[in-house]
């Protein structure tokens, strides 16, 4: 599945040079395998490996995995920031290119929760201090996009932005 996604994405990346492909890695073995397959692509700089909690929970392997992925020219993302093990310490340890803020934080923020808005402001400032992009997960309403952009969120993922689709489907649809 990973090899197919990367192959399809390579065709999409030719037509949409700013496109990014996000791939989840939940164990050291899966992260190394994703990295190995992704290095075969001509577009490694557009491939982002999401480091999930399952991987971060195995801290003894984390430094090796991150070094291996970076040597391959891949970008890294901290997934689910603000939930579980995804915190400031993990972010600083990994120094990712993308911070994915958990959908629960986002939902509370757009609902007006002051604590969540403070947390979002803190995360955006942390990301900006390192040149990291901020991506909001779980965007379900278009009006959320403006509010989040006003808070410094550069990227969005969710049904308001688009339904999940393969690169082949996006190419066929002309997106």
CSV table of N, CA and C in Angstrom, one decimal:
chain,number,residue,atom,x,y,z
A,1,UNK,N,0.8,-1.2,0.0
A,1,UNK,CA,0.0,0.0,0.0
A,1,UNK,C,0.9,1.3,0.0
A,2,UNK,N,1.9,1.2,0.8
A,2,UNK,CA,2.8,2.4,0.9
A,2,UNK,C,3.5,2.6,-0.5
A,3,UNK,N,4.0,1.6,-1.1
A,3,UNK,CA,4.7,1.7,-2.4
A,3,UNK,C,3.7,2.3,-3.4
A,4,UNK,N,2.5,1.8,-3.4
A,4,UNK,CA,1.5,2.3,-4.4
A,4,UNK,C,1.2,3.7,-4.1
A,5,UNK,N,1.0,4.1,-2.9
A,5,UNK,CA,0.7,5.5,-2.6
A,5,UNK,C,1.8,6.4,-3.0
A,6,UNK,N,3.0,6.0,-2.8
A,6,UNK,CA,4.2,6.8,-3.2
A,6,UNK,C,4.3,6.9,-4.7
A,7,UNK,N,4.0,5.8,-5.4
A,7,UNK,CA,4.1,5.8,-6.9
A,7,UNK,C,3.0,6.7,-7.4
A,8,UNK,N,1.8,6.6,-6.9
A,8,UNK,CA,0.7,7.5,-7.4
A,8,UNK,C,1.1,9.0,-7.1
A,9,UNK,N,1.6,9.2,-5.9
A,9,UNK,CA,1.9,10.6,-5.5
A,9,UNK,C,3.0,11.2,-6.4
A,10,UNK,N,4.0,10.4,-6.8
A,10,UNK,CA,5.0,10.9,-7.7
A,10,UNK,C,4.4,11.5,-8.9
A,11,UNK,N,3.4,10.9,-9.5
A,11,UNK,CA,2.7,11.5,-10.7
A,11,UNK,C,2.0,12.8,-10.3
A,12,UNK,N,1.3,12.8,-9.1
A,12,UNK,CA,0.7,14.0,-8.7
A,12,UNK,C,1.6,15.1,-8.4
A,13,UNK,N,2.8,14.8,-7.8
A,13,UNK,CA,3.8,15.8,-7.5
A,13,UNK,C,4.3,16.5,-8.7
A,14,UNK,N,4.3,15.8,-9.8
A,14,UNK,CA,4.8,16.5,-11.1
A,14,UNK,C,3.8,17.6,-11.5
A,15,UNK,N,2.6,17.4,-11.3
A,15,UNK,CA,1.6,18.4,-11.7
A,15,UNK,C,1.3,19.4,-10.6
A,16,UNK,N,1.5,19.0,-9.3
A,16,UNK,CA,1.2,19.9,-8.2
A,16,UNK,C,2.4,19.9,-7.3
A,17,UNK,N,3.4,20.8,-7.6
A,17,UNK,CA,4.7,20.8,-6.9
A,17,UNK,C,4.6,21.1,-5.5
A,18,UNK,N,3.5,21.7,-5.0
A,18,UNK,CA,3.4,22.0,-3.5
A,18,UNK,C,2.7,21.0,-2.7
A,19,UNK,N,2.3,19.9,-3.4
A,19,UNK,CA,1.6,18.8,-2.7
A,19,UNK,C,2.5,18.1,-1.7
A,20,UNK,N,1.9,17.6,-0.7
A,20,UNK,CA,2.6,16.8,0.3
A,20,UNK,C,1.8,15.5,0.5
A,21,UNK,N,2.6,14.5,0.7
A,21,UNK,CA,2.1,13.1,1.0
A,21,UNK,C,2.4,12.8,2.5
A,22,UNK,N,1.4,12.6,3.3
A,22,UNK,CA,1.6,12.2,4.7
A,22,UNK,C,1.4,10.7,4.9
A,23,UNK,N,2.4,10.1,5.5
A,23,UNK,CA,2.4,8.6,5.7
A,23,UNK,C,2.6,8.4,7.2
A,24,UNK,N,1.7,7.6,7.8
A,24,UNK,CA,1.8,7.3,9.2
A,24,UNK,C,2.9,6.2,9.5
A,25,UNK,N,3.6,6.4,10.6
A,25,UNK,CA,4.5,5.3,11.1
A,25,UNK,C,4.2,5.2,12.6
A,26,UNK,N,3.8,4.0,13.0
A,26,UNK,CA,3.4,3.7,14.4
A,26,UNK,C,4.4,2.8,15.1
A,27,UNK,N,5.4,2.3,14.4
A,27,UNK,CA,6.4,1.5,15.1
A,27,UNK,C,7.8,1.8,14.4
A,28,UNK,N,8.9,1.5,15.1
A,28,UNK,CA,10.2,1.7,14.5
A,28,UNK,C,10.3,1.0,13.2
A,29,UNK,N,9.8,-0.3,13.1
A,29,UNK,CA,10.0,-1.1,11.9
A,29,UNK,C,9.2,-0.4,10.8
A,30,UNK,N,7.9,0.0,11.0
A,30,UNK,CA,7.1,0.6,10.0
A,30,UNK,C,7.8,2.0,9.5
A,31,UNK,N,8.3,2.7,10.4
A,31,UNK,CA,9.0,4.0,10.1
A,31,UNK,C,10.2,3.8,9.2
A,32,UNK,N,11.0,2.8,9.5
A,32,UNK,CA,12.2,2.5,8.7
A,32,UNK,C,11.7,2.0,7.3
A,33,UNK,N,10.7,1.2,7.3
A,33,UNK,CA,10.2,0.6,6.0
A,33,UNK,C,9.6,1.7,5.1
A,34,UNK,N,8.8,2.6,5.7
A,34,UNK,CA,8.3,3.8,5.0
A,34,UNK,C,9.4,4.6,4.4
A,35,UNK,N,10.4,4.9,5.2
A,35,UNK,CA,11.6,5.6,4.8
A,35,UNK,C,12.3,5.0,3.6
A,36,UNK,N,12.5,3.7,3.7
A,36,UNK,CA,13.2,2.9,2.7
A,36,UNK,C,12.4,3.0,1.4
A,37,UNK,N,11.1,2.8,1.4
A,37,UNK,CA,10.3,2.9,0.2
A,37,UNK,C,10.3,4.3,-0.4
A,38,UNK,N,10.1,5.3,0.5
A,38,UNK,CA,10.0,6.7,0.1
A,38,UNK,C,11.3,7.2,-0.5
A,39,UNK,N,12.4,6.7,-0.1
A,39,UNK,CA,13.7,7.2,-0.7
A,39,UNK,C,13.8,6.8,-2.2
A,40,UNK,N,13.0,5.9,-2.7
A,40,UNK,CA,13.0,5.5,-4.1
A,40,UNK,C,12.3,6.6,-4.9
A,41,UNK,N,11.5,7.5,-4.3
A,41,UNK,CA,10.8,8.5,-5.0
A,41,UNK,C,11.7,9.7,-5.3
A,42,UNK,N,11.4,10.4,-6.4
A,42,UNK,CA,12.1,11.6,-6.8
A,42,UNK,C,11.6,12.8,-6.1
A,43,UNK,N,10.6,12.6,-5.2
A,43,UNK,CA,10.0,13.7,-4.5
A,43,UNK,C,10.1,13.5,-3.0
A,44,UNK,N,11.2,13.1,-2.5
A,44,UNK,CA,11.3,12.8,-1.0
A,44,UNK,C,11.0,14.0,-0.2
A,45,UNK,N,11.4,15.2,-0.7
A,45,UNK,CA,11.2,16.5,0.1
A,45,UNK,C,9.7,16.8,0.2
A,46,UNK,N,8.8,16.1,-0.5
A,46,UNK,CA,7.4,16.3,-0.4
A,46,UNK,C,6.7,15.2,0.4
A,47,UNK,N,7.4,14.3,0.9
A,47,UNK,CA,6.9,13.2,1.7
A,47,UNK,C,7.1,13.5,3.2
A,48,UNK,N,6.0,13.4,4.0
A,48,UNK,CA,6.1,13.7,5.4
A,48,UNK,C,5.7,12.4,6.1
A,49,UNK,N,6.6,12.0,7.0
A,49,UNK,CA,6.3,10.8,7.8
A,49,UNK,C,5.8,11.3,9.2
A,50,UNK,N,4.6,10.8,9.5
A,50,UNK,CA,3.9,11.2,10.7
A,50,UNK,C,4.3,10.2,11.8
A,51,UNK,N,5.0,10.8,12.8
A,51,UNK,CA,5.4,9.9,13.9
A,51,UNK,C,4.3,9.9,15.0
A,52,UNK,N,3.6,8.8,15.1
A,52,UNK,CA,2.5,8.6,15.9
A,52,UNK,C,2.9,8.2,17.3
A,53,UNK,N,1.9,8.2,18.2
A,53,UNK,CA,2.2,7.9,19.6
A,53,UNK,C,2.8,6.6,19.8
A,54,UNK,N,2.4,5.6,19.0
A,54,UNK,CA,3.0,4.2,19.1
A,54,UNK,C,4.5,4.2,19.0
A,55,UNK,N,4.9,5.1,18.1
A,55,UNK,CA,6.4,5.1,17.8
A,55,UNK,C,7.1,5.9,18.9
A,56,UNK,N,6.5,7.0,19.3
A,56,UNK,CA,7.2,7.9,20.3
A,56,UNK,C,7.2,7.2,21.6
A,57,UNK,N,6.3,6.3,21.9
A,57,UNK,CA,6.3,5.5,23.1
A,57,UNK,C,7.5,4.6,23.3
A,58,UNK,N,8.1,4.4,22.1
A,58,UNK,CA,9.3,3.5,22.1
A,58,UNK,C,10.6,4.4,22.0
A,59,UNK,N,10.8,5.2,23.0
A,59,UNK,CA,11.8,6.2,22.9
A,59,UNK,C,13.2,5.7,22.6
A,60,UNK,N,13.5,4.5,23.0
A,60,UNK,CA,14.9,4.0,22.8
A,60,UNK,C,15.2,3.8,21.3
A,61,UNK,N,14.2,3.7,20.5
A,61,UNK,CA,14.4,3.6,19.0
A,61,UNK,C,14.2,4.9,18.3
A,62,UNK,N,13.6,5.8,19.0
A,62,UNK,CA,13.2,7.1,18.3
A,62,UNK,C,14.4,7.8,17.6
A,63,UNK,N,15.5,8.0,18.3
A,63,UNK,CA,16.6,8.8,17.7
A,63,UNK,C,17.1,8.1,16.5
A,64,UNK,N,17.2,6.8,16.5
A,64,UNK,CA,17.7,6.0,15.3
A,64,UNK,C,16.7,6.2,14.2
A,65,UNK,N,15.4,6.1,14.4
A,65,UNK,CA,14.4,6.2,13.4
A,65,UNK,C,14.4,7.6,12.8
A,66,UNK,N,14.4,8.7,13.6
A,66,UNK,CA,14.4,10.0,13.1
A,66,UNK,C,15.7,10.3,12.3
A,67,UNK,N,16.9,9.8,12.7
A,67,UNK,CA,18.1,10.0,11.9
A,67,UNK,C,18.0,9.3,10.6
A,68,UNK,N,17.4,8.1,10.6
A,68,UNK,CA,17.3,7.3,9.4
A,68,UNK,C,16.3,8.0,8.4
A,69,UNK,N,15.2,8.6,8.9
A,69,UNK,CA,14.3,9.3,8.0
A,69,UNK,C,14.9,10.6,7.4
A,70,UNK,N,15.6,11.3,8.3
A,70,UNK,CA,16.2,12.5,7.9
A,70,UNK,C,17.3,12.3,6.8
A,71,UNK,N,18.1,11.2,7.0
A,71,UNK,CA,19.2,10.9,6.0
A,71,UNK,C,18.5,10.6,4.7
A,72,UNK,N,17.3,10.2,4.7
A,72,UNK,CA,16.6,9.9,3.4
A,72,UNK,C,16.0,11.1,2.8
A,73,UNK,N,16.1,12.3,3.4
A,73,UNK,CA,15.6,13.5,2.9
A,73,UNK,C,14.1,13.7,3.1
A,74,UNK,N,13.5,12.9,4.0
A,74,UNK,CA,12.1,13.0,4.3
A,74,UNK,C,11.8,14.1,5.4
A,75,UNK,N,10.6,14.6,5.3
A,75,UNK,CA,10.1,15.5,6.4
A,75,UNK,C,9.5,14.7,7.5
A,76,UNK,N,9.4,15.3,8.7
A,76,UNK,CA,8.8,14.6,9.8
A,76,UNK,C,7.6,15.5,10.3
A,77,UNK,N,6.6,14.8,10.8
A,77,UNK,CA,5.5,15.5,11.5
A,77,UNK,C,5.2,14.8,12.8
A,78,UNK,N,4.9,15.7,13.8
A,78,UNK,CA,4.5,15.2,15.1
A,78,UNK,C,3.0,15.1,15.0
A,79,UNK,N,2.4,14.0,15.2
A,79,UNK,CA,0.9,13.8,15.0
A,79,UNK,C,0.2,14.0,16.4
A,80,UNK,N,-1.0,14.5,16.3
A,80,UNK,CA,-1.9,14.6,17.5
A,80,UNK,C,-1.3,15.5,18.6
A,81,UNK,N,-0.7,16.6,18.2
A,81,UNK,CA,-0.1,17.5,19.2
A,81,UNK,C,-1.2,18.0,20.1
A,82,UNK,N,-1.0,17.9,21.4
A,82,UNK,CA,-2.0,18.3,22.4
A,82,UNK,C,-2.8,17.1,23.0
A,83,UNK,N,-2.5,15.9,22.5
A,83,UNK,CA,-3.2,14.7,23.0
A,83,UNK,C,-2.2,13.6,23.4
A,84,UNK,N,-2.4,13.0,24.5
A,84,UNK,CA,-1.6,11.9,24.9
A,84,UNK,C,-0.1,12.3,25.0
A,85,UNK,N,0.8,11.5,24.3
A,85,UNK,CA,2.2,11.7,24.5
A,85,UNK,C,2.7,12.9,23.6
A,86,UNK,N,1.9,13.5,22.8
A,86,UNK,CA,2.3,14.5,21.9
A,86,UNK,C,2.3,15.9,22.6
A,87,UNK,N,3.5,16.2,23.1
A,87,UNK,CA,3.6,17.4,23.9
A,87,UNK,C,4.8,18.2,23.5
A,88,UNK,N,5.1,19.3,24.2
A,88,UNK,CA,6.2,20.2,23.9
A,88,UNK,C,7.5,19.5,23.9
A,89,UNK,N,7.7,18.6,24.9
A,89,UNK,CA,9.0,17.8,25.0
A,89,UNK,C,9.2,17.0,23.8
A,90,UNK,N,8.2,16.3,23.4
A,90,UNK,CA,8.3,15.4,22.2
A,90,UNK,C,8.6,16.3,20.9
A,91,UNK,N,7.9,17.4,20.8
A,91,UNK,CA,8.1,18.3,19.7
A,91,UNK,C,9.6,18.7,19.6
A,92,UNK,N,10.1,19.2,20.8
A,92,UNK,CA,11.5,19.6,20.8
A,92,UNK,C,12.5,18.5,20.5
A,93,UNK,N,12.2,17.3,21.0
A,93,UNK,CA,13.1,16.2,20.8
A,93,UNK,C,13.1,15.8,19.3
A,94,UNK,N,12.0,15.9,18.6
A,94,UNK,CA,12.0,15.5,17.2
A,94,UNK,C,12.3,16.6,16.2
A,95,UNK,N,12.1,17.8,16.6
A,95,UNK,CA,12.3,19.0,15.7
A,95,UNK,C,11.7,18.7,14.3
A,96,UNK,N,10.4,18.5,14.3
A,96,UNK,CA,9.7,18.1,13.0
A,96,UNK,C,9.5,19.4,12.1
A,97,UNK,N,9.2,19.1,10.8
A,97,UNK,CA,8.9,20.2,9.9
A,97,UNK,C,7.4,20.5,10.0
A,98,UNK,N,6.6,19.6,10.5
A,98,UNK,CA,5.1,19.8,10.5
A,98,UNK,C,4.6,19.4,11.9
A,99,UNK,N,3.8,20.3,12.5
A,99,UNK,CA,3.1,20.0,13.8
A,99,UNK,C,1.6,19.8,13.5
A,100,UNK,N,1.1,18.6,13.7
A,100,UNK,CA,-0.3,18.3,13.5
A,100,UNK,C,-1.0,18.4,14.8
A,101,UNK,N,-1.9,19.5,14.9
A,101,UNK,CA,-2.6,19.7,16.2
A,101,UNK,C,-3.9,18.8,16.2
A,102,UNK,N,-4.0,18.1,17.3
A,102,UNK,CA,-5.1,17.1,17.5
A,102,UNK,C,-6.5,17.8,17.3
A,103,UNK,N,-7.3,17.0,16.7
A,103,UNK,CA,-8.7,17.5,16.3
A,103,UNK,C,-9.5,17.9,17.6
A,104,UNK,N,-9.2,17.3,18.7
A,104,UNK,CA,-9.9,17.7,19.9
A,104,UNK,C,-9.6,19.1,20.4
A,105,UNK,N,-8.3,19.4,20.3
A,105,UNK,CA,-7.8,20.8,20.6
A,105,UNK,C,-8.5,21.8,19.6
A,106,UNK,N,-8.5,21.4,18.4
A,106,UNK,CA,-9.1,22.3,17.3
A,106,UNK,C,-10.6,22.5,17.6
A,107,UNK,N,-11.3,21.4,17.8
A,107,UNK,CA,-12.8,21.5,18.0
A,107,UNK,C,-13.1,22.4,19.2
A,108,UNK,N,-12.3,22.3,20.3
A,108,UNK,CA,-12.5,23.1,21.5
A,108,UNK,C,-12.2,24.6,21.2
A,109,UNK,N,-11.1,24.7,20.4
A,109,UNK,CA,-10.7,26.1,20.1
A,109,UNK,C,-11.7,26.8,19.3
A,110,UNK,N,-12.2,26.2,18.2
A,110,UNK,CA,-13.2,26.9,17.4
A,110,UNK,C,-14.6,27.1,18.1
A,111,UNK,N,-14.8,26.3,19.2
A,111,UNK,CA,-16.0,26.4,20.0
A,111,UNK,C,-15.8,27.6,21.0
A,112,UNK,N,-14.6,28.2,21.1
A,112,UNK,CA,-14.4,29.3,21.9
A,112,UNK,C,-13.8,29.0,23.3
A,113,UNK,N,-13.4,27.8,23.5
A,113,UNK,CA,-12.7,27.4,24.8
A,113,UNK,C,-11.4,28.2,24.9
A,114,UNK,N,-11.4,29.0,26.0
A,114,UNK,CA,-10.2,29.9,26.2
A,114,UNK,C,-8.9,29.0,26.4
A,115,UNK,N,-9.1,28.0,27.2
A,115,UNK,CA,-7.9,27.1,27.4
A,115,UNK,C,-7.3,26.5,26.2
A,116,UNK,N,-8.2,26.0,25.3
A,116,UNK,CA,-7.8,25.5,24.0
A,116,UNK,C,-7.2,26.5,23.1
A,117,UNK,N,-7.8,27.7,23.1
A,117,UNK,CA,-7.2,28.8,22.3
A,117,UNK,C,-5.8,29.2,22.8
A,118,UNK,N,-5.6,29.2,24.1
A,118,UNK,CA,-4.3,29.4,24.7
A,118,UNK,C,-3.3,28.4,24.3
A,119,UNK,N,-3.7,27.1,24.3
A,119,UNK,CA,-2.9,26.0,23.9
A,119,UNK,C,-2.5,26.1,22.5
A,120,UNK,N,-3.5,26.5,21.6
A,120,UNK,CA,-3.2,26.7,20.2
A,120,UNK,C,-2.2,27.8,20.0
A,121,UNK,N,-2.4,28.9,20.7
A,121,UNK,CA,-1.4,30.0,20.6
A,121,UNK,C,0.0,29.6,21.0
A,122,UNK,N,0.1,28.8,22.1
A,122,UNK,CA,1.4,28.3,22.5
A,122,UNK,C,2.0,27.4,21.5
A,123,UNK,N,1.2,26.5,20.9
A,123,UNK,CA,1.8,25.5,19.9
A,123,UNK,C,2.2,26.3,18.7
A,124,UNK,N,1.4,27.3,18.2
A,124,UNK,CA,1.8,28.0,17.0
A,124,UNK,C,3.1,28.8,17.3
A,125,UNK,N,3.2,29.4,18.4
A,125,UNK,CA,4.5,30.1,18.8
A,125,UNK,C,5.7,29.2,18.8
A,126,UNK,N,5.5,28.0,19.4
A,126,UNK,CA,6.6,27.0,19.4
A,126,UNK,C,7.0,26.6,18.0
A,127,UNK,N,6.0,26.3,17.2
A,127,UNK,CA,6.2,25.9,15.8
A,127,UNK,C,7.0,27.1,15.0
A,128,UNK,N,6.5,28.3,15.2
A,128,UNK,CA,7.1,29.4,14.5
A,128,UNK,C,8.5,29.6,14.9
A,129,UNK,N,8.8,29.4,16.2
A,129,UNK,CA,10.2,29.6,16.6
A,129,UNK,C,11.2,28.6,16.0
A,130,UNK,N,10.7,27.5,15.4
A,130,UNK,CA,11.6,26.6,14.7
A,130,UNK,C,11.3,26.5,13.2
A,131,UNK,N,10.4,27.3,12.7
A,131,UNK,CA,10.2,27.3,11.3
A,131,UNK,C,9.3,26.1,10.8
A,132,UNK,N,8.6,25.6,11.8
A,132,UNK,CA,7.7,24.4,11.5
A,132,UNK,C,6.3,24.9,11.1
A,133,UNK,N,5.8,24.1,10.1
A,133,UNK,CA,4.4,24.4,9.6
A,133,UNK,C,3.4,23.8,10.7
A,134,UNK,N,2.3,24.5,10.8
A,134,UNK,CA,1.2,24.0,11.7
A,134,UNK,C,0.0,23.5,10.9
A,135,UNK,N,-0.4,22.3,11.1
A,135,UNK,CA,-1.6,21.7,10.5
A,135,UNK,C,-2.6,21.4,11.5
A,136,UNK,N,-3.9,21.8,11.2
A,136,UNK,CA,-5.0,21.6,12.1
A,136,UNK,C,-5.7,20.3,11.6
A,137,UNK,N,-5.9,19.3,12.5
A,137,UNK,CA,-6.6,18.1,12.1
A,137,UNK,C,-8.1,18.3,12.4
A,138,UNK,N,-8.9,17.5,11.7
A,138,UNK,CA,-10.4,17.5,12.0
A,138,UNK,C,-11.2,18.7,11.6
A,139,UNK,N,-10.8,19.4,10.5
A,139,UNK,CA,-11.5,20.6,10.1
A,139,UNK,C,-12.8,20.1,9.4
A,140,UNK,N,-13.9,20.4,10.1
A,140,UNK,CA,-15.2,19.9,9.5
A,140,UNK,C,-16.1,21.0,9.0
A,141,UNK,N,-15.7,22.3,9.2
A,141,UNK,CA,-16.5,23.4,8.7
A,141,UNK,C,-15.6,24.4,8.0
A,142,UNK,N,-16.0,24.9,6.9
A,142,UNK,CA,-15.2,25.9,6.2
A,142,UNK,C,-14.9,27.1,7.0
A,143,UNK,N,-15.9,27.6,7.8
A,143,UNK,CA,-15.7,28.8,8.6
A,143,UNK,C,-14.6,28.7,9.6
A,144,UNK,N,-14.2,27.4,10.0
A,144,UNK,CA,-13.1,27.2,10.9
A,144,UNK,C,-11.8,27.6,10.3
A,145,UNK,N,-11.7,27.5,9.0
A,145,UNK,CA,-10.4,27.8,8.3
A,145,UNK,C,-9.9,29.3,8.5
A,146,UNK,N,-10.8,30.2,8.4
A,146,UNK,CA,-10.5,31.6,8.6
A,146,UNK,C,-10.0,31.8,10.1
A,147,UNK,N,-10.8,31.3,11.0
A,147,UNK,CA,-10.4,31.5,12.4
A,147,UNK,C,-9.1,30.9,12.7
A,148,UNK,N,-8.8,29.7,12.2
A,148,UNK,CA,-7.5,29.1,12.4
A,148,UNK,C,-6.4,29.8,11.7
A,149,UNK,N,-6.6,30.3,10.5
A,149,UNK,CA,-5.6,31.0,9.8
A,149,UNK,C,-5.2,32.3,10.6
A,150,UNK,N,-6.2,32.9,11.2
A,150,UNK,CA,-5.9,34.1,12.0
A,150,UNK,C,-5.1,33.8,13.2
A,151,UNK,N,-5.0,32.5,13.6
A,151,UNK,CA,-4.2,32.0,14.7
A,151,UNK,C,-2.8,31.5,14.3
A,152,UNK,N,-2.6,31.6,13.0
A,152,UNK,CA,-1.3,31.2,12.5
A,152,UNK,C,-1.2,29.7,12.0
A,153,UNK,N,-2.3,29.1,11.8
A,153,UNK,CA,-2.4,27.7,11.3
A,153,UNK,C,-2.3,27.8,9.8
A,154,UNK,N,-1.3,27.1,9.2
A,154,UNK,CA,-1.0,27.2,7.7
A,154,UNK,C,-1.7,26.1,6.9
A,155,UNK,N,-1.9,25.0,7.5
A,155,UNK,CA,-2.4,23.8,6.8
A,155,UNK,C,-3.6,23.3,7.5
A,156,UNK,N,-4.5,22.6,6.7
A,156,UNK,CA,-5.7,22.0,7.3
A,156,UNK,C,-6.0,20.7,6.7
A,157,UNK,N,-6.6,19.8,7.5
A,157,UNK,CA,-6.9,18.4,7.1
A,157,UNK,C,-8.3,18.1,7.7
A,158,UNK,N,-9.2,17.7,6.9
A,158,UNK,CA,-10.5,17.3,7.3
A,158,UNK,C,-11.5,17.4,6.2
A,159,UNK,N,-12.7,17.0,6.5
A,159,UNK,CA,-13.8,16.9,5.5
A,159,UNK,C,-14.1,18.3,4.9
A,160,UNK,N,-13.9,19.4,5.6
A,160,UNK,CA,-14.2,20.7,5.0
A,160,UNK,C,-13.2,21.0,3.9
A,161,UNK,N,-12.1,20.4,4.0
A,161,UNK,CA,-11.0,20.7,3.0
A,161,UNK,C,-11.2,19.7,1.8
A,162,UNK,N,-11.5,18.5,2.1
A,162,UNK,CA,-11.6,17.5,1.1
A,162,UNK,C,-11.7,16.1,1.7
A,163,UNK,N,-12.4,15.2,1.0
A,163,UNK,CA,-12.6,13.8,1.5
A,163,UNK,C,-11.2,13.1,1.2
A,164,UNK,N,-10.9,12.1,2.0
A,164,UNK,CA,-9.7,11.3,1.7
A,164,UNK,C,-9.8,10.8,0.3
A,165,UNK,N,-8.7,10.9,-0.4
A,165,UNK,CA,-8.6,10.4,-1.8
A,165,UNK,C,-7.2,10.0,-2.1
A,166,UNK,N,-7.0,9.0,-3.0
A,166,UNK,CA,-5.7,8.6,-3.5
A,166,UNK,C,-5.2,9.7,-4.5
A,167,UNK,N,-3.9,9.7,-4.7
A,167,UNK,CA,-3.3,10.6,-5.7
A,167,UNK,C,-3.9,10.3,-7.0
A,168,UNK,N,-4.1,9.0,-7.4
A,168,UNK,CA,-4.7,8.7,-8.7
A,168,UNK,C,-6.1,9.3,-8.8
A,169,UNK,N,-6.9,9.3,-7.7
A,169,UNK,CA,-8.2,9.9,-7.8
A,169,UNK,C,-8.1,11.4,-7.9
A,170,UNK,N,-7.2,12.0,-7.3
A,170,UNK,CA,-7.0,13.5,-7.4
A,170,UNK,C,-6.6,13.8,-8.8
A,171,UNK,N,-5.7,13.1,-9.4
A,171,UNK,CA,-5.3,13.3,-10.8
A,171,UNK,C,-6.5,13.2,-11.8
A,172,UNK,N,-7.2,12.1,-11.6
A,172,UNK,CA,-8.4,11.9,-12.4
A,172,UNK,C,-9.4,13.0,-12.3
A,173,UNK,N,-9.6,13.6,-11.1
A,173,UNK,CA,-10.5,14.6,-10.9
A,173,UNK,C,-10.0,16.0,-11.3
A,174,UNK,N,-8.7,16.1,-11.6
A,174,UNK,CA,-8.1,17.3,-12.1
A,174,UNK,C,-7.8,18.3,-10.9
A,175,UNK,N,-7.6,17.7,-9.7
A,175,UNK,CA,-7.3,18.6,-8.5
A,175,UNK,C,-5.9,18.8,-8.3
